[in-house]
Short mmCIF file of C-alpha atoms and ligand atoms in Angstrom, two decimals:
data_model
loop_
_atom_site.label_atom_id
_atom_site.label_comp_id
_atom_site.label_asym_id
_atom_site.label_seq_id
_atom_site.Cartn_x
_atom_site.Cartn_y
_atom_site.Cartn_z
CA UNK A 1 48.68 -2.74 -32.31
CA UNK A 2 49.51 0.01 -29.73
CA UNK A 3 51.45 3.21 -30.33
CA UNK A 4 55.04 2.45 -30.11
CA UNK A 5 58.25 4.43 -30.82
CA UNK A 6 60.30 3.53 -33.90
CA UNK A 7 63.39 5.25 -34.78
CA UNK A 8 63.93 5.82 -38.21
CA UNK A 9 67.66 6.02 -39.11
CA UNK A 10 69.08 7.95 -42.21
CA UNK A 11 70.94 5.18 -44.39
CA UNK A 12 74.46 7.12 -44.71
CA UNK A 13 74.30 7.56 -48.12
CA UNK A 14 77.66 7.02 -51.03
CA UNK A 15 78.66 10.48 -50.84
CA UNK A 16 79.68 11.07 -47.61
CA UNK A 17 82.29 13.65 -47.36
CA UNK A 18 83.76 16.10 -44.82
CA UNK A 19 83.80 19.71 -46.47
CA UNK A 20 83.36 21.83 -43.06
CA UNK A 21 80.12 23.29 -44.36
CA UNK A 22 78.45 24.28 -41.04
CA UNK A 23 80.21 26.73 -39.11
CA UNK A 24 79.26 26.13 -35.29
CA UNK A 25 78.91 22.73 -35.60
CA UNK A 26 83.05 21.75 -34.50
CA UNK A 27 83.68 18.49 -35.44
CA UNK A 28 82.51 19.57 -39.50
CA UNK A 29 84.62 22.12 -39.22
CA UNK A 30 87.88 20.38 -37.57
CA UNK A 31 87.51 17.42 -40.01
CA UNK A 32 86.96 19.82 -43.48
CA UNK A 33 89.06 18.17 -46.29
CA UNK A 34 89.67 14.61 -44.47
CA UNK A 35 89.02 11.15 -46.23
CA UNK A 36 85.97 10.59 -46.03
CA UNK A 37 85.14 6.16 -45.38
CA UNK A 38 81.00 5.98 -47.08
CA UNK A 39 81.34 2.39 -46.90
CA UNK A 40 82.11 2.34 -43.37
CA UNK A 41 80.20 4.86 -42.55
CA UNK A 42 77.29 3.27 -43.98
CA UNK A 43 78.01 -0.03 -42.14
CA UNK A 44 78.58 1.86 -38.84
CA UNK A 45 74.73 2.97 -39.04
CA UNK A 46 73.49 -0.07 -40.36
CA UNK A 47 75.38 -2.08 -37.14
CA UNK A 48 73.67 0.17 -35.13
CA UNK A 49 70.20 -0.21 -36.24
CA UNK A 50 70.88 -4.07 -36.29
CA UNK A 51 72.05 -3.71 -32.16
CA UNK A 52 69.08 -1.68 -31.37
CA UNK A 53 66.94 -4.53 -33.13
CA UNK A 54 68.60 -6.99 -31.19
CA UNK A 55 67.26 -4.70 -28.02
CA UNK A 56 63.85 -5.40 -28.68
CA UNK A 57 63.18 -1.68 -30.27
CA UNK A 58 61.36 -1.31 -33.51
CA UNK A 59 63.81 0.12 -36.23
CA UNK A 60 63.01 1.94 -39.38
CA UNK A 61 64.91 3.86 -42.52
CA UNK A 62 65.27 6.28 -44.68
CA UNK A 63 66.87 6.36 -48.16
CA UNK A 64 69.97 8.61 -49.07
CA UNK A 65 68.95 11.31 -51.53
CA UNK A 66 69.61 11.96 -55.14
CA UNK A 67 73.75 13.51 -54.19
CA UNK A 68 74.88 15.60 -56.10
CA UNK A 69 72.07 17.60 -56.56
CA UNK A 70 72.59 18.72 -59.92
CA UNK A 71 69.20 20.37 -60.24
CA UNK A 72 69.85 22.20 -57.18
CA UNK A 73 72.90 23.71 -58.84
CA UNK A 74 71.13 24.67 -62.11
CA UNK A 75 68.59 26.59 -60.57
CA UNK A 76 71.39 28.77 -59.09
CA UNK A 77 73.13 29.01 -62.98
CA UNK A 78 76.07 26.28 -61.88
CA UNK A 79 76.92 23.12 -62.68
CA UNK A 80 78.56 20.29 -61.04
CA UNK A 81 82.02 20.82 -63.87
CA UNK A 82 82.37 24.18 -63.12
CA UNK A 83 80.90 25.14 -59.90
CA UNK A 84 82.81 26.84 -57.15
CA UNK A 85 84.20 24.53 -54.78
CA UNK A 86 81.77 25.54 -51.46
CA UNK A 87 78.51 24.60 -54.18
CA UNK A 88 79.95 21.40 -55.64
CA UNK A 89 80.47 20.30 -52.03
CA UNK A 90 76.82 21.75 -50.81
CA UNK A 91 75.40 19.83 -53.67
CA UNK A 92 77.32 16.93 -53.09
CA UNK A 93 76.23 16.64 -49.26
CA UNK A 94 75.09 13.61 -47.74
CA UNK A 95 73.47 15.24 -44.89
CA UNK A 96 69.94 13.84 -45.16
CA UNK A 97 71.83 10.83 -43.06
CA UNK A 98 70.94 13.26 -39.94
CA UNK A 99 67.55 12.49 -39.87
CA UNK A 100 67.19 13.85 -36.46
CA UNK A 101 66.98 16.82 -38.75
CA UNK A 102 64.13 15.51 -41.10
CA UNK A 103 60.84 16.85 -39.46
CA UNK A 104 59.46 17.54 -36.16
CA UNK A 105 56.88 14.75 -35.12
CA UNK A 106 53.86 15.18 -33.05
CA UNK A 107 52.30 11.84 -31.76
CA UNK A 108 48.37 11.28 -32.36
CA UNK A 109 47.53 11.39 -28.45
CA UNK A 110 48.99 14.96 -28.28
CA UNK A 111 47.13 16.51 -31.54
CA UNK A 112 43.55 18.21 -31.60
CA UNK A 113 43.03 15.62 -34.61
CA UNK A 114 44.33 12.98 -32.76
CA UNK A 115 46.74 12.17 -36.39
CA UNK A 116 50.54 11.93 -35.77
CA UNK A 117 51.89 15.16 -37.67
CA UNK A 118 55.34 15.34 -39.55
CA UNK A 119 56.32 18.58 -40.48
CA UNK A 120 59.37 18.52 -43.00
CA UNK A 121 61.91 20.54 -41.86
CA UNK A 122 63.67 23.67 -44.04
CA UNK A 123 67.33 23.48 -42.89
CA UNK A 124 67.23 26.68 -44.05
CA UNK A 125 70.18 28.42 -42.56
CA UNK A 126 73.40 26.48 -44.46
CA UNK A 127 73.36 25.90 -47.70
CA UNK A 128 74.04 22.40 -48.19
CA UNK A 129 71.10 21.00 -45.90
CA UNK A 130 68.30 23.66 -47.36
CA UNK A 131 67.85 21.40 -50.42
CA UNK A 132 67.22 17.93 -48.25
CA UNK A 133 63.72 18.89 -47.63
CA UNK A 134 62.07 18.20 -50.55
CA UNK A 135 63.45 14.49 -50.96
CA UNK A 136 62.61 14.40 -47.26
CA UNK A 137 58.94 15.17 -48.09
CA UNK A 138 58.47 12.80 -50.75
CA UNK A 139 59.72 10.00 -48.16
CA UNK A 140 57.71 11.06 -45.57
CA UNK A 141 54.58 11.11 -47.74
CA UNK A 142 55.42 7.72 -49.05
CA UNK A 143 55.92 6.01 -45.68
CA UNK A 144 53.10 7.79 -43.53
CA UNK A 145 50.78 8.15 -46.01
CA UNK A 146 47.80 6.33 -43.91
CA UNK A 147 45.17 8.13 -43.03
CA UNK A 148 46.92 8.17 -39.33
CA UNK A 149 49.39 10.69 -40.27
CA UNK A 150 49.53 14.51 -41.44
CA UNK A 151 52.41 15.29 -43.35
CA UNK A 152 52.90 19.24 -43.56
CA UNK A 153 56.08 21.02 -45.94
CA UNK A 154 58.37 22.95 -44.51
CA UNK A 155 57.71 25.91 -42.53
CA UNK A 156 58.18 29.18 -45.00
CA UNK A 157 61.72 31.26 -44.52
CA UNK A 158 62.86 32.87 -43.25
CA UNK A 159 62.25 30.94 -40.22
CA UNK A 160 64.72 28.54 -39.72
CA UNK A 161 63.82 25.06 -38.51
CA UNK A 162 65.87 22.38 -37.93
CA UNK A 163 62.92 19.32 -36.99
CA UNK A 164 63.62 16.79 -33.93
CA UNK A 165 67.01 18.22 -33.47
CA UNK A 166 65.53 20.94 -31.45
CA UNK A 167 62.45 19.20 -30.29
CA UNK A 168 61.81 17.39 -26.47
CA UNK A 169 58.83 15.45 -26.05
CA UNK A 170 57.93 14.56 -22.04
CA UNK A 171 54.89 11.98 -21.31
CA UNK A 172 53.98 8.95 -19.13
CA UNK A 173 54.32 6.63 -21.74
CA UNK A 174 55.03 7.14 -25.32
CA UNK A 175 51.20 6.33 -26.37
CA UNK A 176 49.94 8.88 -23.54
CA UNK A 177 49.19 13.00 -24.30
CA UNK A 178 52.82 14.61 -23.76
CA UNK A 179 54.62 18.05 -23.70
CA UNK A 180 55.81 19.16 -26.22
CA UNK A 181 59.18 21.69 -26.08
CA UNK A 182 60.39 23.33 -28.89
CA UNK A 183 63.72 25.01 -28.22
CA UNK A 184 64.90 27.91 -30.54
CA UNK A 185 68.24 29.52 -30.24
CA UNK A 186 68.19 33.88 -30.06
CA UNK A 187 71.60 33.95 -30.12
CA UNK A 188 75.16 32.08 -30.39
CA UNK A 189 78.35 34.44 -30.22
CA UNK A 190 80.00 33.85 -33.32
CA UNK A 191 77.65 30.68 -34.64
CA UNK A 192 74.47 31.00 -36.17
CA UNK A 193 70.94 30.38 -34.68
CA UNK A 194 69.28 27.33 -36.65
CA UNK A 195 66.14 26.85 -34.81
CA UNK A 196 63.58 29.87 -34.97
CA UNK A 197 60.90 30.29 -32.12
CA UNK A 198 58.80 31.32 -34.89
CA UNK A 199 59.05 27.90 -36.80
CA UNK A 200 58.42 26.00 -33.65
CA UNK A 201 55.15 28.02 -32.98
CA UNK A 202 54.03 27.48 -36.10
CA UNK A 203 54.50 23.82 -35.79
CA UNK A 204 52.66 24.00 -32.74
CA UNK A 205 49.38 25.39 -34.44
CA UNK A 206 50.17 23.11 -37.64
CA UNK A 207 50.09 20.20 -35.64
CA UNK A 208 46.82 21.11 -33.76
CA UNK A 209 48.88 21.11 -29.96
CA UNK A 210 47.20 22.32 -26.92
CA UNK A 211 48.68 25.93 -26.12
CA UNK A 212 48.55 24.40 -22.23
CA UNK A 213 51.14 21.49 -22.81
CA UNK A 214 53.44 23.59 -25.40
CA UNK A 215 56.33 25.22 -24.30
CA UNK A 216 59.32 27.30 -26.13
CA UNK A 217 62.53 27.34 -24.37
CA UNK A 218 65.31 29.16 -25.20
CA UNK A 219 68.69 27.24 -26.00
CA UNK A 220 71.54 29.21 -23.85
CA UNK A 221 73.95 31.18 -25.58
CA UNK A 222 76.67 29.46 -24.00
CA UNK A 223 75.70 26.04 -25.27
CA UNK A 224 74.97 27.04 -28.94
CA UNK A 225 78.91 28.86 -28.72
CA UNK A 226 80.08 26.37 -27.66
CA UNK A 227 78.99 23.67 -30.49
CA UNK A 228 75.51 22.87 -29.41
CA UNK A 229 74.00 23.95 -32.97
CA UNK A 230 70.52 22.02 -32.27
CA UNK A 231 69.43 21.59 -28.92
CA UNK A 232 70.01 17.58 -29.15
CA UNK A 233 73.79 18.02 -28.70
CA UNK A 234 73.23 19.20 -24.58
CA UNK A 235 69.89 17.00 -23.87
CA UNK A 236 67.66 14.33 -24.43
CA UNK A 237 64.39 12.56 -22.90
CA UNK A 238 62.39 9.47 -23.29
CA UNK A 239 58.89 9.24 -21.69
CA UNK A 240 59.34 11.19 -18.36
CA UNK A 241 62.90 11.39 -18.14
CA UNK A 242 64.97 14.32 -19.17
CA UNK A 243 68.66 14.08 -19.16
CA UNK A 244 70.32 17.47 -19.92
CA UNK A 245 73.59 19.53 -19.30
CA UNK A 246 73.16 22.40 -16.70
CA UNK A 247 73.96 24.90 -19.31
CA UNK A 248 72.06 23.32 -22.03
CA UNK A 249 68.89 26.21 -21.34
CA UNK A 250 68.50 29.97 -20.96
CA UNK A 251 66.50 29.74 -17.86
CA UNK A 252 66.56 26.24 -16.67
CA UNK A 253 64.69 27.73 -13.49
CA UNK A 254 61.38 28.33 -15.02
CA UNK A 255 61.75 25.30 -17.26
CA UNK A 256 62.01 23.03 -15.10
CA UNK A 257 59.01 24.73 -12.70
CA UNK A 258 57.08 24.27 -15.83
CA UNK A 259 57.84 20.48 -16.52
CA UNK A 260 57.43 19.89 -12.79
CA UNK A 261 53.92 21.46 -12.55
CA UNK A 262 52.97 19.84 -16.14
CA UNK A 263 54.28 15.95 -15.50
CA UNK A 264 54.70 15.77 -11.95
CA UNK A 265 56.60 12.23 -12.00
CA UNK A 266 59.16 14.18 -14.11
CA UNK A 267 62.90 12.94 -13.25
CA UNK A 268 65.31 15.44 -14.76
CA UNK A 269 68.69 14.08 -14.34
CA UNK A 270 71.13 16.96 -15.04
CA UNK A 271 74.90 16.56 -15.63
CA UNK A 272 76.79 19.83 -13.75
CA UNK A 273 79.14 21.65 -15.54
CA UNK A 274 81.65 21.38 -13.02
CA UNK A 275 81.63 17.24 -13.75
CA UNK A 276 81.92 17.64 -17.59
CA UNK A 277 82.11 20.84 -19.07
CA UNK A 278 80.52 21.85 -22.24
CA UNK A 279 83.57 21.28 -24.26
CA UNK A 280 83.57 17.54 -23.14
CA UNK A 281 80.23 17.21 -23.42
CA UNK A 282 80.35 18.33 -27.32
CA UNK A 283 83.21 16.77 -27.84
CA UNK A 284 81.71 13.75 -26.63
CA UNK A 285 78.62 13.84 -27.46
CA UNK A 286 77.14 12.05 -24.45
CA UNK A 287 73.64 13.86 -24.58
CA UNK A 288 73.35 12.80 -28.32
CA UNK A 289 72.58 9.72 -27.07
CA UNK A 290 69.27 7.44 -27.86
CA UNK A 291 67.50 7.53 -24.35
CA UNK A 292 65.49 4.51 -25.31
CA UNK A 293 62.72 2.37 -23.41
CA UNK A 294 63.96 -1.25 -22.99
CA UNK A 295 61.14 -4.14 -23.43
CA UNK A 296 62.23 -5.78 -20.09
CA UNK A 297 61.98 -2.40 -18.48
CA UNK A 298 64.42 0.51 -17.84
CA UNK A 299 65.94 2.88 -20.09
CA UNK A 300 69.61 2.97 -22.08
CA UNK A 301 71.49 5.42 -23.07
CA UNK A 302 72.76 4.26 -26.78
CA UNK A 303 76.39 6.36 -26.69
CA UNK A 304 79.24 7.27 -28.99
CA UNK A 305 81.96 5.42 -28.24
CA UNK A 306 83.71 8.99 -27.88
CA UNK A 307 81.28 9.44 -24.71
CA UNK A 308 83.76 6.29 -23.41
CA UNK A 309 86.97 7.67 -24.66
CA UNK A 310 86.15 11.07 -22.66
CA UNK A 311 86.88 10.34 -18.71
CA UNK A 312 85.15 12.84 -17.19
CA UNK A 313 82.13 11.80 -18.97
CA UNK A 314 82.32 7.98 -18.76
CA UNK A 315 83.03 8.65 -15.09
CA UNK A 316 80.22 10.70 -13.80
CA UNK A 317 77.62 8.08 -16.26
CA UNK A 318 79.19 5.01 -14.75
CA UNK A 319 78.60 6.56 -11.02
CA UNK A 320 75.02 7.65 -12.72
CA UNK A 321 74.15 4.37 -13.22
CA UNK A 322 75.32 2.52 -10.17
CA UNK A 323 72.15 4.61 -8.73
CA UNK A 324 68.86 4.11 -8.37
CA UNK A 325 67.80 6.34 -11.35
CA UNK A 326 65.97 5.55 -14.47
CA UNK A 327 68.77 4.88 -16.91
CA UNK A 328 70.10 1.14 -16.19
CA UNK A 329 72.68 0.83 -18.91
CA UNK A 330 75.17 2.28 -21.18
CA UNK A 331 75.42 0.53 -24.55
CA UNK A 332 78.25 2.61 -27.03
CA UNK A 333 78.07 2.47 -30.80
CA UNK A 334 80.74 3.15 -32.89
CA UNK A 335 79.61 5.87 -35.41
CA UNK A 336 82.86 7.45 -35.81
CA UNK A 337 82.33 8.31 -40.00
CA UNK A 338 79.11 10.66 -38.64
CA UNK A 339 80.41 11.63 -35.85
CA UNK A 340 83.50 13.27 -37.55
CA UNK A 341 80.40 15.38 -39.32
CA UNK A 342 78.61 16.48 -35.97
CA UNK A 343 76.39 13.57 -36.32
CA UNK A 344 75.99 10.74 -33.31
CA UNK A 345 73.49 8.02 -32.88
CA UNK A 346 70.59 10.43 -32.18
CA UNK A 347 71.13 12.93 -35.24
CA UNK A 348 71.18 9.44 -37.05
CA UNK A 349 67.73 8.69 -36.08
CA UNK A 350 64.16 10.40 -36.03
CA UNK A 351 61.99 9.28 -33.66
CA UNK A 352 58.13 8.61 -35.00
CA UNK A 353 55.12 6.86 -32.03
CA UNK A 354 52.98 5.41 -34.11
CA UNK A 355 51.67 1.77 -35.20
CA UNK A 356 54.18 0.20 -37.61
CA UNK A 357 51.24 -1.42 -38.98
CA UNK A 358 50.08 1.83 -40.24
CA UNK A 359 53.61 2.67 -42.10
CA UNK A 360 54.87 1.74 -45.35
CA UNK A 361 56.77 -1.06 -44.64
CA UNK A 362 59.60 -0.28 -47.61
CA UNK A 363 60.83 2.22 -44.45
CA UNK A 364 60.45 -0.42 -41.40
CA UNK A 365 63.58 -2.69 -40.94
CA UNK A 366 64.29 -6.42 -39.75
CA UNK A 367 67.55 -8.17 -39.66
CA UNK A 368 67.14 -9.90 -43.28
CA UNK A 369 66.18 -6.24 -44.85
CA UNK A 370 69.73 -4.23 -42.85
CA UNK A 371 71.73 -8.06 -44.13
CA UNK A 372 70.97 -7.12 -47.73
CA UNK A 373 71.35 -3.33 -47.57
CA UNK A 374 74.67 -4.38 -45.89
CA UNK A 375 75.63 -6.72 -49.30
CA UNK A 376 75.09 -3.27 -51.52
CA UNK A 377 77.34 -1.26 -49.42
CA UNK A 378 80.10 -3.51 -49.80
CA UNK A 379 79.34 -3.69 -53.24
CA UNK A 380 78.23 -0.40 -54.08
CA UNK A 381 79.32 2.28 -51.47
CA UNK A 382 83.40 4.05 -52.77
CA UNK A 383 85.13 3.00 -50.03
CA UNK A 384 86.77 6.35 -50.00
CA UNK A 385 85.87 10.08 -51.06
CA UNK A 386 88.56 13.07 -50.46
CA UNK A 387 87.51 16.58 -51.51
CA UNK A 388 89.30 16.31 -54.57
CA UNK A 389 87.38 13.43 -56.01
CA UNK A 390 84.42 15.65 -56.15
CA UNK A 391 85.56 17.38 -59.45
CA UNK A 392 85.72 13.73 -60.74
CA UNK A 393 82.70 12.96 -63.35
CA UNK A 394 83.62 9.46 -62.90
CA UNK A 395 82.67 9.34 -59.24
CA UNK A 396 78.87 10.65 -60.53
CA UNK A 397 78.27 7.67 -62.17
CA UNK A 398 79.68 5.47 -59.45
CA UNK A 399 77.23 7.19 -56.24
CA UNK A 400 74.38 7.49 -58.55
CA UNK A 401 74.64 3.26 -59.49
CA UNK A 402 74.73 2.81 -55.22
CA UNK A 403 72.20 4.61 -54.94
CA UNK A 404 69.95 3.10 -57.61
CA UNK A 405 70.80 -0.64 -56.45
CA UNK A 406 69.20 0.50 -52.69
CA UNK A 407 66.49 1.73 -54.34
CA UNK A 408 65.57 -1.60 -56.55
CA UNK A 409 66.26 -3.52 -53.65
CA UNK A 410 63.75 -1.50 -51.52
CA UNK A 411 60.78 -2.14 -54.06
CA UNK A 412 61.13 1.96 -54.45
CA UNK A 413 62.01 2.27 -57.90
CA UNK A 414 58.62 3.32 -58.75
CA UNK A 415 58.33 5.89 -55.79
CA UNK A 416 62.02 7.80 -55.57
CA UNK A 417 63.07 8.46 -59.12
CA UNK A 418 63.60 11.87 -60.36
CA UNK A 419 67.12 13.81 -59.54
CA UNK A 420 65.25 15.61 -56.40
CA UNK A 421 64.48 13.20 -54.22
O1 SUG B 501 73.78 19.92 -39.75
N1 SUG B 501 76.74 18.13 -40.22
C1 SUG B 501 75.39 18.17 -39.73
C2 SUG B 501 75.27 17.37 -38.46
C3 SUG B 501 73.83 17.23 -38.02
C4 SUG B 501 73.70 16.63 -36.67
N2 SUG B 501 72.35 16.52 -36.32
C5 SUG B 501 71.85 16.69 -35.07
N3 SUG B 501 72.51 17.26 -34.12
N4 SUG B 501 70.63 16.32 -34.86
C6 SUG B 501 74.94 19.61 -39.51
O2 SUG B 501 75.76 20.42 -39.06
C7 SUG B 501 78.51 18.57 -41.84
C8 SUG B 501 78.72 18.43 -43.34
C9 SUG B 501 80.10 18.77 -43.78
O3 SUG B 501 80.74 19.61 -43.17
O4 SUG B 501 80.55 18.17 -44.81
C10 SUG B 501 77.06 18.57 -41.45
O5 SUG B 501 76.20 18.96 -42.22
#
């Protein structure tokens, strides 16, 4: 079978919860202490895997991890009774749903080795997310562990990396040699800088790239202060389209003269600040779109449905396409639970080119296999989680069953067992 793109979505797992861990990231911190809805928030991503099978596109998953992460908290000298607040909630995260933020993939035609290489990502800079990559690993290894794939660990601190968040990939067609862009923030006003040059250029050598069709751009200042943590919040591309904010770069000048010179059919479609400002644009979250390939040709943007409740932004894409560009339609989702986290239908996915027939396919998805994972929510899932209810030993028990019945149903039992992964 040829190389094909499947996105792999992050099953929103039974402890979601809003705790406002990551400063620069708004919508965590506006929504800190809210009700949090796991059952609905797990149905919202499962709905939206199940409409992007109904496209035509080839849809895989990951599992939720082992939450709370009581081993994680014991190797600090805490425990989930007594721990402060901030470290029951980091260890309670369900932020492996983000799985945008799992690894950074390079595709076999662009590696010296001519494997597809996964390199787990650290999360290193906030707390809650630094403990996701081991579980992450042990998933990855499990589903690409044919000889087709290289599956690295994470780059060593302290150089943060934050995987496909941060990571543009430009080509003819996805099973053709592409560029590969890894952007790293320098600095962010009063936010942090997640994504390290120095992670993405060891990726690059990892993965066996060619130096010639690598390039490291700088994330602008403005953008990351503004609430672009990872680069995915202010662009996106899919085969030789790019479709960014005009502040979403340092120096979009000698970007762009790059791209042009290195995939001359590049169409960069660029959304001017003066039509949607950043604010709208993270509050929206237009660019966290899926820019997806349809099978009947074209390309769709697969929205929020906040990108439709913002006017300045549904009016400039609706004029986009009534053009003659690339992107034909506008399909919104409504992942409202994640999005209240930072989290739209990109974060919620990480894209792999490969052959499915060379993955494990406990991870690949069909409309029978999202049905029953659908059943367990509704059995399984609390429908409801405040801040509060994370002192309460009873919910343990209850998140820890959920997560247990996914993983018999899955066949995984045998695979994803201990408290790490
Ligand atoms: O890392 N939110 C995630 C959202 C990740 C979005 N991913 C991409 N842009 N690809 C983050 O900031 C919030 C958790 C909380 O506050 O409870 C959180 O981790």
């Amino acid at each position: 079978m040829p190389l094909q793109e499947i996105n792999f979505d992050g099953l929103i797992g039974p402890t979601h919860n809003y705790a406002g861990l990551s400063p620069g990231n708004l919508a965590s911190a506006l929504n800190a202490g809210k009700i949090a809805f796991p059952r609905a928030a797990a149905l919202q991503g499962i709905a939206k895997m199940q409409a992007n099978l109904a496209l035509g596109l080839t849809q895989g998953l990951f599992l939720p991890q082992d939450r709370p992460d009581q081993e994680w908290l014991e190797q600090l000298g805490e425990n989930l009774t007594d721990a402060e607040p901030h470290m029951r909630a980091a260890a309670w995260s369900a932020s492996s749903m983000w799985a945008a933020n799992a690894a950074t993939v390079s595709p076999a035609p662009d590696t010296k080795d001519g494997k597809c290489h996964l390199t787990v990502a650290n999360l290193m800079t906030m707390p809650h997310r630094s403990h996701e990559w081991s579980g992450t690993l042990k998933q990855l290894q499990i589903a690409f562990a044919a000889a087709s794939f290289r599956v690295h660990g994470p780059i060593l601190p302290p150089f943060g990396d934050e995987g496909a968040a941060n990571h543009i990939r430009l080509c003819h067609g996805h099973g053709t040699a592409g560029i590969e862009i890894f952007v790293y923030g320098k600095n962010g006003g009063a936010y942090p800088v997640r994504q390290h040059i120095e992670a993405g250029k060891a990726i690059s050598r990892i993965h066996g790239l060619d130096p010639a069709r690598t390039l490291f751009v700088q994330q602008s200042e403005k953008a990351i202060a503004a609430g672009a943590f990872h680069n995915d919040v202010v662009a996106v591309a899919n085969e030789h389209v790019l479709f960014a904010h005009e502040l979403a770069f340092a120096d979009k000048g000698s970007f762009y003269v790059a791209l042009r010179t290195l995939l001359p059919q590049i169409e960069i479609i660029e959304v001017p600040a003066k039509a949607v400002s950043l604010a709208d644009a993270v509050k929206s979250y237009l660019f966290n779109a899926q820019l997806v390939s349809l099978p009947d040709g074209g390309m769709a943007l697969i929205l929020p449905t906040e990108a439709q409740d913002t006017p300045a932004v549904w009016n400039w894409l609706g004029e986009m396409v009534k053009g003659n560009g690339p992107i034909r339609r506008l399909i919104p989702v409504d992942v409202r639970q994640s999005m209240a986290n930072g989290g739209g239908p990109a974060c919620l996915r990480l894209r792999v080119v490969a052959d499915p027939a060379d993955i494990d396919p406990r991870f690949l998805a069909d409309r029978e296999k999202l049905d029953g994972i659908a059943i367990l929510v509704d059995r399984y899932w609390p429908e409801q989680i405040a801040p509060a209810d994370l002192e309460n030993p009873a919910l343990i028990a209850i998140v820890r069953q959920a997560r247990k019945a996914l993983i018999d149903h899955l066949d995984l039992a045998r695979d994803l067992s201990g408290t790490s992964d």
